[in-house]
PDB file of C-alpha atoms and ligand atoms in Angstrom:
ATOM      1  CA  MET A   1     -21.193   0.583   9.196  1.00 47.00           C
ATOM      2  CA  LYS A   2     -18.078   1.230  11.210  1.00 51.00           C
ATOM      3  CA  VAL A   3     -15.182  -1.114  10.772  1.00 58.00           C
ATOM      4  CA  VAL A   4     -12.405  -0.932  13.272  1.00 52.00           C
ATOM      5  CA  VAL A   5      -9.032  -1.440  11.757  1.00 57.00           C
ATOM      6  CA  GLY A   6      -5.669  -0.913  13.401  1.00 58.00           C
ATOM      7  CA  PRO A   7      -3.290   1.791  12.230  1.00 62.00           C
ATOM      8  CA  ASP A   8      -1.507   0.970   8.986  1.00 72.00           C
ATOM      9  CA  PRO A   9       1.630  -0.708  10.338  1.00 72.00           C
ATOM     10  CA  SER A  10       3.613   0.516   7.357  1.00 70.00           C
ATOM     11  CA  LEU A  11       3.131   4.042   8.635  1.00 66.00           C
ATOM     12  CA  ILE A  12       3.586   3.274  12.322  1.00 65.00           C
ATOM     13  CA  TYR A  13       6.772   1.308  12.421  1.00 66.00           C
ATOM     14  CA  ARG A  14       9.662   2.014  10.059  1.00 65.00           C
ATOM     15  CA  PRO A  15      12.887   0.157  10.824  1.00 57.00           C
ATOM     16  CA  ASP A  16      14.687   2.526   8.440  1.00 56.00           C
ATOM     17  CA  MET A  17      13.668   5.642  10.354  1.00 52.00           C
ATOM     18  CA  GLY A  18      17.164   5.707  11.809  1.00 44.00           C
ATOM     19  CA  THR A  19      18.751   8.110  14.210  1.00 39.00           C
ATOM     20  CA  GLU A  20      17.116  11.284  12.915  1.00 42.00           C
ATOM     21  CA  ALA A  21      13.698   9.983  13.775  1.00 40.00           C
ATOM     22  CA  ALA A  22      14.971   8.483  16.989  1.00 37.00           C
ATOM     23  CA  LYS A  23      15.870  11.989  18.110  1.00 37.00           C
ATOM     24  CA  ASP A  24      12.310  13.061  17.570  1.00 44.00           C
ATOM     25  CA  LYS A  25      11.115  11.845  20.906  1.00 34.00           C
ATOM     26  CA  GLY A  26       7.645  13.205  20.403  1.00 42.00           C
ATOM     27  CA  SER A  27       6.856  10.696  17.721  1.00 47.00           C
ATOM     28  CA  PHE A  28       9.407   7.944  17.633  1.00 34.00           C
ATOM     29  CA  ARG A  29       9.283   6.908  21.258  1.00 29.00           C
ATOM     30  CA  ASN A  30       5.548   6.353  21.063  1.00 44.00           C
ATOM     31  CA  TYR A  31       6.069   3.887  18.242  1.00 45.00           C
ATOM     32  CA  THR A  32       8.777   1.814  19.846  1.00 61.00           C
ATOM     33  CA  SER A  33       7.226   0.904  23.103  1.00 65.00           C
ATOM     34  CA  GLY A  34       3.980  -0.118  24.648  1.00 69.00           C
ATOM     35  CA  PRO A  35       0.794  -1.541  23.214  1.00 72.00           C
ATOM     36  CA  LEU A  36       1.085   0.100  19.786  1.00 74.00           C
ATOM     37  CA  LEU A  37       4.317  -1.679  18.963  1.00 80.00           C
ATOM     38  CA  ASP A  38       2.907  -4.931  20.293  1.00 83.00           C
ATOM     39  CA  ARG A  39      -0.057  -4.559  17.979  1.00 83.00           C
ATOM     40  CA  VAL A  40       2.116  -3.719  14.995  1.00 86.00           C
ATOM     41  CA  PHE A  41       4.320  -6.713  15.718  1.00 91.00           C
ATOM     42  CA  ALA A  42       1.270  -8.950  16.093  1.00 91.00           C
ATOM     43  CA  THR A  43      -0.031  -7.786  12.694  1.00 91.00           C
ATOM     44  CA  TYR A  44       3.268  -8.544  10.988  1.00 93.00           C
ATOM     45  CA  LYS A  45       3.507 -11.880  12.755  1.00 96.00           C
ATOM     46  CA  LEU A  46       0.130 -12.893  11.307  1.00 96.00           C
ATOM     47  CA  MET A  47       1.045 -11.487   7.891  1.00 97.00           C
ATOM     48  CA  HIS A  48       4.390 -13.257   7.746  1.00 98.00           C
ATOM     49  CA  THR A  49       2.845 -16.517   8.912  1.00 98.00           C
ATOM     50  CA  HIS A  50      -0.125 -16.620   6.555  1.00 98.00           C
ATOM     51  CA  GLN A  51       0.930 -14.792   3.380  1.00 98.00           C
ATOM     52  CA  THR A  52       2.014 -17.746   1.265  1.00 98.00           C
ATOM     53  CA  VAL A  53       2.033 -18.455  -2.477  1.00 98.00           C
ATOM     54  CA  ASP A  54      -1.142 -20.441  -1.999  1.00 98.00           C
ATOM     55  CA  PHE A  55      -2.876 -17.735   0.011  1.00 98.00           C
ATOM     56  CA  VAL A  56      -2.043 -14.981  -2.484  1.00 98.00           C
ATOM     57  CA  ARG A  57      -3.270 -17.060  -5.435  1.00 98.00           C
ATOM     58  CA  LYS A  58      -6.537 -17.676  -3.594  1.00 98.00           C
ATOM     59  CA  LYS A  59      -7.002 -13.954  -2.954  1.00 98.00           C
ATOM     60  CA  HIS A  60      -6.390 -13.156  -6.623  1.00 98.00           C
ATOM     61  CA  ALA A  61      -9.068 -15.684  -7.510  1.00 98.00           C
ATOM     62  CA  GLN A  62     -11.460 -14.431  -4.827  1.00 98.00           C
ATOM     63  CA  PHE A  63     -11.261 -10.732  -5.708  1.00 98.00           C
ATOM     64  CA  GLY A  64     -10.149 -10.912  -9.344  1.00 97.00           C
ATOM     65  CA  SER A  65     -13.657 -10.870 -10.794  1.00 98.00           C
ATOM     66  CA  PHE A  66     -14.466  -7.552  -9.088  1.00 98.00           C
ATOM     67  CA  SER A  67     -17.960  -8.547  -8.113  1.00 97.00           C
ATOM     68  CA  CYS A  68     -17.875  -7.210  -4.537  1.00 96.00           C
ATOM     69  CA  ASN A  69     -19.433  -3.836  -5.212  1.00 97.00           C
ATOM     70  CA  LYS A  70     -20.379  -1.193  -7.784  1.00 98.00           C
ATOM     71  CA  MET A  71     -19.432   2.364  -6.913  1.00 98.00           C
ATOM     72  CA  THR A  72     -17.713   5.492  -8.152  1.00 98.00           C
ATOM     73  CA  VAL A  73     -14.242   6.535  -7.038  1.00 98.00           C
ATOM     74  CA  MET A  74     -15.683   9.342  -4.905  1.00 97.00           C
ATOM     75  CA  GLU A  75     -18.039   6.902  -3.179  1.00 97.00           C
ATOM     76  CA  ALA A  76     -15.012   4.744  -2.338  1.00 97.00           C
ATOM     77  CA  VAL A  77     -13.151   7.777  -0.963  1.00 96.00           C
ATOM     78  CA  ASP A  78     -16.125   8.488   1.298  1.00 93.00           C
ATOM     79  CA  MET A  79     -16.338   4.837   2.286  1.00 91.00           C
ATOM     80  CA  LEU A  80     -12.829   5.012   3.709  1.00 86.00           C
ATOM     81  CA  ASP A  81     -14.270   7.281   6.379  1.00 84.00           C
ATOM     82  CA  SER A  82     -16.015   4.318   7.950  1.00 80.00           C
ATOM     83  CA  LEU A  83     -12.607   2.739   8.393  1.00 75.00           C
ATOM     84  CA  VAL A  84     -11.749   4.122  11.773  1.00 56.00           C
ATOM     85  CA  ASP A  85      -9.042   3.095  14.112  1.00 47.00           C
ATOM     86  CA  GLU A  86     -10.730   3.554  17.435  1.00 46.00           C
ATOM     87  CA  SER A  87      -7.701   2.471  19.359  1.00 43.00           C
ATOM     88  CA  ASP A  88      -5.230   4.957  17.923  1.00 47.00           C
ATOM     89  CA  PRO A  89      -5.399   8.231  19.872  1.00 42.00           C
ATOM     90  CA  ASP A  90      -3.434  10.053  17.149  1.00 52.00           C
ATOM     91  CA  VAL A  91      -5.884   9.465  14.364  1.00 52.00           C
ATOM     92  CA  ASP A  92      -9.162  11.121  15.146  1.00 60.00           C
ATOM     93  CA  PHE A  93      -9.952  12.397  11.664  1.00 69.00           C
ATOM     94  CA  PRO A  94     -11.582  10.527   8.813  1.00 73.00           C
ATOM     95  CA  ASN A  95      -9.368   8.301   6.697  1.00 76.00           C
ATOM     96  CA  SER A  96     -10.239  10.144   3.502  1.00 86.00           C
ATOM     97  CA  PHE A  97      -8.251  13.157   4.725  1.00 88.00           C
ATOM     98  CA  HIS A  98      -5.102  11.137   4.121  1.00 89.00           C
ATOM     99  CA  ALA A  99      -6.166  10.680   0.506  1.00 93.00           C
ATOM    100  CA  PHE A 100      -6.743  14.399  -0.004  1.00 94.00           C
ATOM    101  CA  GLN A 101      -3.607  15.387   1.920  1.00 93.00           C
ATOM    102  CA  THR A 102      -1.441  13.096  -0.174  1.00 94.00           C
ATOM    103  CA  ALA A 103      -3.042  14.364  -3.374  1.00 96.00           C
ATOM    104  CA  GLU A 104      -2.641  18.013  -2.413  1.00 95.00           C
ATOM    105  CA  GLY A 105       1.022  17.490  -1.483  1.00 94.00           C
ATOM    106  CA  ILE A 106       1.671  16.032  -4.911  1.00 96.00           C
ATOM    107  CA  ARG A 107      -0.317  18.810  -6.574  1.00 96.00           C
ATOM    108  CA  LYS A 108       1.853  21.470  -4.929  1.00 95.00           C
ATOM    109  CA  ALA A 109       5.099  19.795  -5.953  1.00 96.00           C
ATOM    110  CA  HIS A 110       3.961  18.660  -9.425  1.00 97.00           C
ATOM    111  CA  PRO A 111       1.360  21.185 -10.585  1.00 98.00           C
ATOM    112  CA  ASP A 112       1.630  20.113 -14.235  1.00 98.00           C
ATOM    113  CA  LYS A 113       0.880  16.396 -13.658  1.00 98.00           C
ATOM    114  CA  ASP A 114      -2.829  16.144 -12.954  1.00 98.00           C
ATOM    115  CA  TRP A 115      -2.751  12.334 -13.231  1.00 98.00           C
ATOM    116  CA  PHE A 116      -0.204  12.240 -10.391  1.00 98.00           C
ATOM    117  CA  HIS A 117      -2.577  14.267  -8.176  1.00 98.00           C
ATOM    118  CA  LEU A 118      -5.207  11.622  -8.780  1.00 98.00           C
ATOM    119  CA  VAL A 119      -2.745   8.870  -7.777  1.00 98.00           C
ATOM    120  CA  GLY A 120      -2.543  10.562  -4.384  1.00 97.00           C
ATOM    121  CA  LEU A 121      -6.295  10.424  -3.981  1.00 98.00           C
ATOM    122  CA  LEU A 122      -6.587   6.834  -5.206  1.00 98.00           C
ATOM    123  CA  HIS A 123      -3.604   5.086  -3.683  1.00 97.00           C
ATOM    124  CA  ASP A 124      -5.224   3.665  -0.515  1.00 95.00           C
ATOM    125  CA  LEU A 125      -8.705   2.954  -1.868  1.00 97.00           C
ATOM    126  CA  GLY A 126      -7.834  -0.740  -1.843  1.00 96.00           C
ATOM    127  CA  LYS A 127      -8.343  -0.573   1.908  1.00 94.00           C
ATOM    128  CA  VAL A 128     -12.038  -1.059   1.207  1.00 94.00           C
ATOM    129  CA  LEU A 129     -11.024  -4.725   1.443  1.00 95.00           C
ATOM    130  CA  ALA A 130     -11.238  -4.295   5.208  1.00 92.00           C
ATOM    131  CA  LEU A 131     -14.911  -3.373   4.852  1.00 90.00           C
ATOM    132  CA  TRP A 132     -15.519  -6.745   3.270  1.00 92.00           C
ATOM    133  CA  GLY A 133     -14.124  -8.604   6.243  1.00 93.00           C
ATOM    134  CA  GLU A 134     -10.512  -9.048   5.211  1.00 95.00           C
ATOM    135  CA  PRO A 135      -8.156  -9.105   8.208  1.00 93.00           C
ATOM    136  CA  GLN A 136      -5.730  -6.243   8.648  1.00 91.00           C
ATOM    137  CA  TRP A 137      -2.685  -8.400   7.827  1.00 94.00           C
ATOM    138  CA  ALA A 138      -4.193  -9.020   4.364  1.00 96.00           C
ATOM    139  CA  VAL A 139      -4.967  -5.341   3.693  1.00 94.00           C
ATOM    140  CA  VAL A 140      -2.336  -3.002   5.121  1.00 92.00           C
ATOM    141  CA  GLY A 141       1.332  -2.974   6.064  1.00 92.00           C
ATOM    142  CA  ASP A 142       4.492  -3.396   4.035  1.00 94.00           C
ATOM    143  CA  THR A 143       4.386  -5.870   1.184  1.00 97.00           C
ATOM    144  CA  PHE A 144       7.002  -8.416   0.106  1.00 98.00           C
ATOM    145  CA  PRO A 145       7.323 -11.081  -2.607  1.00 98.00           C
ATOM    146  CA  VAL A 146       6.005 -14.511  -1.730  1.00 98.00           C
ATOM    147  CA  GLY A 147       7.638 -17.531  -3.355  1.00 98.00           C
ATOM    148  CA  CYS A 148      11.176 -16.651  -2.319  1.00 98.00           C
ATOM    149  CA  ARG A 149      13.071 -16.125   0.916  1.00 98.00           C
ATOM    150  CA  PRO A 150      12.288 -12.809   2.628  1.00 98.00           C
ATOM    151  CA  GLN A 151      15.220 -10.435   2.585  1.00 98.00           C
ATOM    152  CA  ALA A 152      16.819  -8.616   5.484  1.00 96.00           C
ATOM    153  CA  SER A 153      14.914  -5.329   5.260  1.00 95.00           C
ATOM    154  CA  VAL A 154      11.482  -6.930   5.617  1.00 96.00           C
ATOM    155  CA  VAL A 155      10.214  -5.703   8.994  1.00 93.00           C
ATOM    156  CA  PHE A 156      10.688  -8.122  11.875  1.00 93.00           C
ATOM    157  CA  CYS A 157      12.187 -10.509   9.338  1.00 94.00           C
ATOM    158  CA  ASP A 158      14.071 -12.590  11.891  1.00 94.00           C
ATOM    159  CA  SER A 159      11.213 -13.165  14.274  1.00 94.00           C
ATOM    160  CA  THR A 160       7.992 -13.534  12.276  1.00 96.00           C
ATOM    161  CA  PHE A 161       8.437 -16.095   9.488  1.00 98.00           C
ATOM    162  CA  GLN A 162       9.183 -19.288  11.443  1.00 97.00           C
ATOM    163  CA  GLU A 163       5.648 -20.608  11.009  1.00 98.00           C
ATOM    164  CA  ASN A 164       5.260 -19.711   7.348  1.00 98.00           C
ATOM    165  CA  PRO A 165       5.109 -23.087   5.538  1.00 98.00           C
ATOM    166  CA  ASP A 166       6.675 -21.624   2.359  1.00 98.00           C
ATOM    167  CA  LEU A 167       9.954 -21.132   4.157  1.00 97.00           C
ATOM    168  CA  TRP A 168      10.155 -24.852   4.700  1.00 97.00           C
ATOM    169  CA  ASP A 169       9.335 -25.567   1.044  1.00 98.00           C
ATOM    170  CA  PRO A 170      12.471 -25.889  -1.123  1.00 98.00           C
ATOM    171  CA  ARG A 171      10.646 -24.354  -4.126  1.00 98.00           C
ATOM    172  CA  TYR A 172      10.063 -21.111  -2.290  1.00 98.00           C
ATOM    173  CA  SER A 173      12.835 -20.769   0.242  1.00 96.00           C
ATOM    174  CA  SER A 174      15.963 -19.936  -1.761  1.00 97.00           C
ATOM    175  CA  GLU A 175      16.946 -16.362  -2.533  1.00 97.00           C
ATOM    176  CA  LEU A 176      15.292 -16.540  -5.978  1.00 98.00           C
ATOM    177  CA  GLY A 177      12.689 -19.125  -5.026  1.00 98.00           C
ATOM    178  CA  MET A 178      10.246 -19.681  -7.880  1.00 98.00           C
ATOM    179  CA  TYR A 179      11.578 -16.761  -9.959  1.00 98.00           C
ATOM    180  CA  GLN A 180      14.148 -16.258 -12.684  1.00 98.00           C
ATOM    181  CA  PRO A 181      16.858 -13.655 -12.117  1.00 98.00           C
ATOM    182  CA  HIS A 182      15.665 -10.176 -13.186  1.00 98.00           C
ATOM    183  CA  CYS A 183      12.262 -11.512 -14.202  1.00 98.00           C
ATOM    184  CA  GLY A 184      10.687  -8.133 -13.438  1.00 98.00           C
ATOM    185  CA  LEU A 185       8.409  -7.280 -10.514  1.00 98.00           C
ATOM    186  CA  GLU A 186       5.377  -7.522 -12.784  1.00 98.00           C
ATOM    187  CA  ASN A 187       6.045 -11.278 -12.815  1.00 98.00           C
ATOM    188  CA  VAL A 188       6.460 -11.526  -9.063  1.00 98.00           C
ATOM    189  CA  LEU A 189       3.640 -12.562  -6.747  1.00 98.00           C
ATOM    190  CA  MET A 190       3.455  -9.913  -4.023  1.00 98.00           C
ATOM    191  CA  SER A 191       1.902 -10.463  -0.611  1.00 98.00           C
ATOM    192  CA  TRP A 192      -1.808  -9.674  -0.819  1.00 98.00           C
ATOM    193  CA  GLY A 193      -3.044  -6.273   0.290  1.00 97.00           C
ATOM    194  CA  HIS A 194      -4.527  -2.936  -0.749  1.00 96.00           C
ATOM    195  CA  ASP A 195      -1.764  -2.182  -3.283  1.00 97.00           C
ATOM    196  CA  GLU A 196      -2.207  -5.243  -5.474  1.00 98.00           C
ATOM    197  CA  TYR A 197      -5.977  -5.231  -5.181  1.00 98.00           C
ATOM    198  CA  LEU A 198      -6.297  -1.622  -6.349  1.00 98.00           C
ATOM    199  CA  TYR A 199      -3.777  -2.130  -9.153  1.00 98.00           C
ATOM    200  CA  GLN A 200      -5.800  -5.061 -10.478  1.00 98.00           C
ATOM    201  CA  MET A 201      -9.023  -3.121 -10.024  1.00 98.00           C
ATOM    202  CA  MET A 202      -7.651  -0.188 -12.058  1.00 98.00           C
ATOM    203  CA  ARG A 203      -6.692  -2.541 -14.863  1.00 98.00           C
ATOM    204  CA  PHE A 204     -10.041  -4.297 -14.772  1.00 98.00           C
ATOM    205  CA  ASN A 205     -11.881  -0.975 -15.039  1.00 98.00           C
ATOM    206  CA  LYS A 206      -9.450   0.347 -17.664  1.00 98.00           C
ATOM    207  CA  PHE A 207      -8.302   3.520 -15.936  1.00 98.00           C
ATOM    208  CA  SER A 208      -6.706   5.756 -18.584  1.00 98.00           C
ATOM    209  CA  LEU A 209      -3.760   6.724 -16.368  1.00 98.00           C
ATOM    210  CA  PRO A 210      -0.118   6.448 -17.490  1.00 98.00           C
ATOM    211  CA  PRO A 211       1.900   3.308 -16.634  1.00 98.00           C
ATOM    212  CA  GLU A 212       3.761   5.184 -13.874  1.00 98.00           C
ATOM    213  CA  ALA A 213       0.465   5.663 -12.028  1.00 98.00           C
ATOM    214  CA  PHE A 214      -0.366   1.952 -12.092  1.00 98.00           C
ATOM    215  CA  TYR A 215       3.164   1.145 -11.021  1.00 98.00           C
ATOM    216  CA  MET A 216       3.286   3.560  -8.072  1.00 98.00           C
ATOM    217  CA  ILE A 217       0.017   2.235  -6.700  1.00 98.00           C
ATOM    218  CA  ARG A 218       1.033  -1.394  -7.089  1.00 98.00           C
ATOM    219  CA  PHE A 219       4.315  -1.064  -5.240  1.00 98.00           C
ATOM    220  CA  HIS A 220       3.841   1.833  -2.826  1.00 97.00           C
ATOM    221  CA  SER A 221       3.974  -0.463   0.239  1.00 96.00           C
ATOM    222  CA  PHE A 222       6.944  -2.478  -1.029  1.00 98.00           C
ATOM    223  CA  TYR A 223       9.303  -0.774   1.445  1.00 96.00           C
ATOM    224  CA  PRO A 224      11.901  -3.584   1.471  1.00 97.00           C
ATOM    225  CA  TRP A 225      12.454  -2.727  -2.198  1.00 98.00           C
ATOM    226  CA  HIS A 226      11.872   1.006  -2.636  1.00 97.00           C
ATOM    227  CA  THR A 227      13.422   2.021   0.695  1.00 96.00           C
ATOM    228  CA  GLY A 228      15.263  -1.076   1.921  1.00 96.00           C
ATOM    229  CA  GLY A 229      17.133  -1.623  -1.348  1.00 97.00           C
ATOM    230  CA  ASP A 230      16.500  -5.378  -1.352  1.00 98.00           C
ATOM    231  CA  TYR A 231      15.090  -7.676  -4.062  1.00 98.00           C
ATOM    232  CA  ARG A 232      17.242  -6.174  -6.813  1.00 98.00           C
ATOM    233  CA  GLN A 233      17.790  -9.717  -8.167  1.00 98.00           C
ATOM    234  CA  LEU A 234      14.127  -9.784  -9.242  1.00 98.00           C
ATOM    235  CA  CYS A 235      14.163  -6.382 -10.933  1.00 98.00           C
ATOM    236  CA  SER A 236      14.125  -5.704 -14.642  1.00 98.00           C
ATOM    237  CA  GLN A 237      15.405  -2.499 -16.189  1.00 98.00           C
ATOM    238  CA  ARG A 238      11.832  -1.242 -16.201  1.00 98.00           C
ATOM    239  CA  ASP A 239      11.631  -1.636 -12.425  1.00 98.00           C
ATOM    240  CA  LEU A 240      14.796   0.379 -11.959  1.00 98.00           C
ATOM    241  CA  ASP A 241      13.401   3.057 -14.268  1.00 98.00           C
ATOM    242  CA  MET A 242      10.172   3.180 -12.270  1.00 98.00           C
ATOM    243  CA  LEU A 243      11.833   3.220  -8.847  1.00 98.00           C
ATOM    244  CA  PRO A 244      12.282   7.030  -8.699  1.00 98.00           C
ATOM    245  CA  TRP A 245       8.543   7.438  -9.284  1.00 98.00           C
ATOM    246  CA  VAL A 246       7.681   5.157  -6.378  1.00 98.00           C
ATOM    247  CA  GLN A 247      10.150   6.991  -4.165  1.00 98.00           C
ATOM    248  CA  GLU A 248       8.770  10.357  -5.200  1.00 97.00           C
ATOM    249  CA  PHE A 249       5.253   9.208  -4.375  1.00 97.00           C
ATOM    250  CA  ASN A 250       6.387   7.826  -1.028  1.00 95.00           C
ATOM    251  CA  LYS A 251       7.449  11.290   0.168  1.00 94.00           C
ATOM    252  CA  PHE A 252       3.839  12.425   0.072  1.00 94.00           C
ATOM    253  CA  ASP A 253       2.377   9.251   1.525  1.00 91.00           C
ATOM    254  CA  LEU A 254       4.523   9.383   4.668  1.00 85.00           C
ATOM    255  CA  TYR A 255       3.973  11.424   7.800  1.00 61.00           C
ATOM    256  CA  THR A 256       0.327  11.973   7.191  1.00 56.00           C
ATOM    257  CA  LYS A 257      -0.849  12.736  10.662  1.00 56.00           C
ATOM    258  CA  CYS A 258      -0.798  16.408   9.855  1.00 66.00           C
ATOM    259  CA  PRO A 259      -3.048  18.564  12.017  1.00 66.00           C
ATOM    260  CA  ASP A 260      -3.841  20.900   9.104  1.00 74.00           C
ATOM    261  CA  LEU A 261      -6.845  19.145   7.701  1.00 80.00           C
ATOM    262  CA  PRO A 262      -7.707  20.110   4.145  1.00 84.00           C
ATOM    263  CA  ASP A 263     -11.089  21.627   3.359  1.00 90.00           C
ATOM    264  CA  VAL A 264     -12.318  18.565   1.536  1.00 92.00           C
ATOM    265  CA  ASP A 265     -15.520  20.158   0.267  1.00 93.00           C
ATOM    266  CA  LYS A 266     -13.529  22.861  -1.503  1.00 95.00           C
ATOM    267  CA  LEU A 267     -11.250  20.273  -3.093  1.00 96.00           C
ATOM    268  CA  ARG A 268     -13.928  17.881  -4.304  1.00 97.00           C
ATOM    269  CA  PRO A 269     -14.765  19.639  -7.588  1.00 98.00           C
ATOM    270  CA  TYR A 270     -11.139  19.583  -8.751  1.00 98.00           C
ATOM    271  CA  TYR A 271     -10.728  15.888  -8.010  1.00 98.00           C
ATOM    272  CA  GLN A 272     -14.120  15.043  -9.458  1.00 98.00           C
ATOM    273  CA  GLU A 273     -12.859  16.532 -12.732  1.00 98.00           C
ATOM    274  CA  LEU A 274      -9.809  14.284 -12.630  1.00 98.00           C
ATOM    275  CA  ILE A 275     -11.983  11.265 -11.889  1.00 98.00           C
ATOM    276  CA  ASP A 276     -14.222  12.152 -14.834  1.00 98.00           C
ATOM    277  CA  LYS A 277     -11.148  12.408 -17.029  1.00 98.00           C
ATOM    278  CA  TYR A 278      -9.329   9.203 -16.042  1.00 98.00           C
ATOM    279  CA  CYS A 279     -11.763   6.815 -14.333  1.00 98.00           C
ATOM    280  CA  PRO A 280     -15.355   8.006 -14.742  1.00 98.00           C
ATOM    281  CA  GLY A 281     -18.635   6.488 -13.696  1.00 98.00           C
ATOM    282  CA  VAL A 282     -19.674   3.512 -11.651  1.00 98.00           C
ATOM    283  CA  LEU A 283     -16.846   0.988 -11.363  1.00 98.00           C
ATOM    284  CA  SER A 284     -16.584  -2.694 -10.441  1.00 98.00           C
ATOM    285  CA  TRP A 285     -14.831  -3.415  -7.150  1.00 98.00           C
TER     286      TRP A 285
HETATM  287 FE1  FE2 B 301      -1.093   2.476   1.229  1.00 65.08          FE
HETATM  288 FE1  FE2 B 302      -1.269   6.060   2.129  1.00 65.08          FE
END
């Protein structure tokens, strides 16, 4: 089965790319004009209209029993290859290359942390949601807390939330919304997507990875926080302690359209060992 999914908007459009990137005409200009930007905007418009407290709770209930599929981690990595963006001329290699490229980047920089290498391989596996019919705006793109007013660094913040009913609900529309100050991000309901799904899946299947690994995966698309610097009023000390890990991971996740494709077949045995160590066997998805 081939499922067509648009490019991950979180990797296509970065409002924080700034002047350095703007100088790079070869890449930046392509992202700021024409049909690609329209599509990215359309995805965020849908996301910011329909990701509500109610919607996210329903998705937790729908996917929280992990009865969609039984498969190993490596089978999920291979499954990502059927997620193809047929409309993006830049991405003509299988999606799983991004997983291996991210993992190998981390491995080079952190040779002693094998669990971190595995995080690179795992981090986008939640995108299998798209194979089960979930729309792109509920799978990919930047995430943000629902249940409180979106902050300035959320992409297209000023032009995409007008039709979100939560913003007209006094419980959810103040700066803190339904949260207590510094309640900790673990107590915050994030917009639904591949981050939260995979985090919950890893807990359900009892992955024996360190807390940093769970944390990086859960919040890797929370750009308004880890890059934008917003939502500090919801953070606990633990979140601030974890922030450097998320930022370190982000370096390897970004700019993945690298023409040097890794020799995946050579890499498989190493990563299979890590899978056998931290998350072996057939898992519930
Ligand atoms: Fe991701
Ligand atoms: Fe990624």
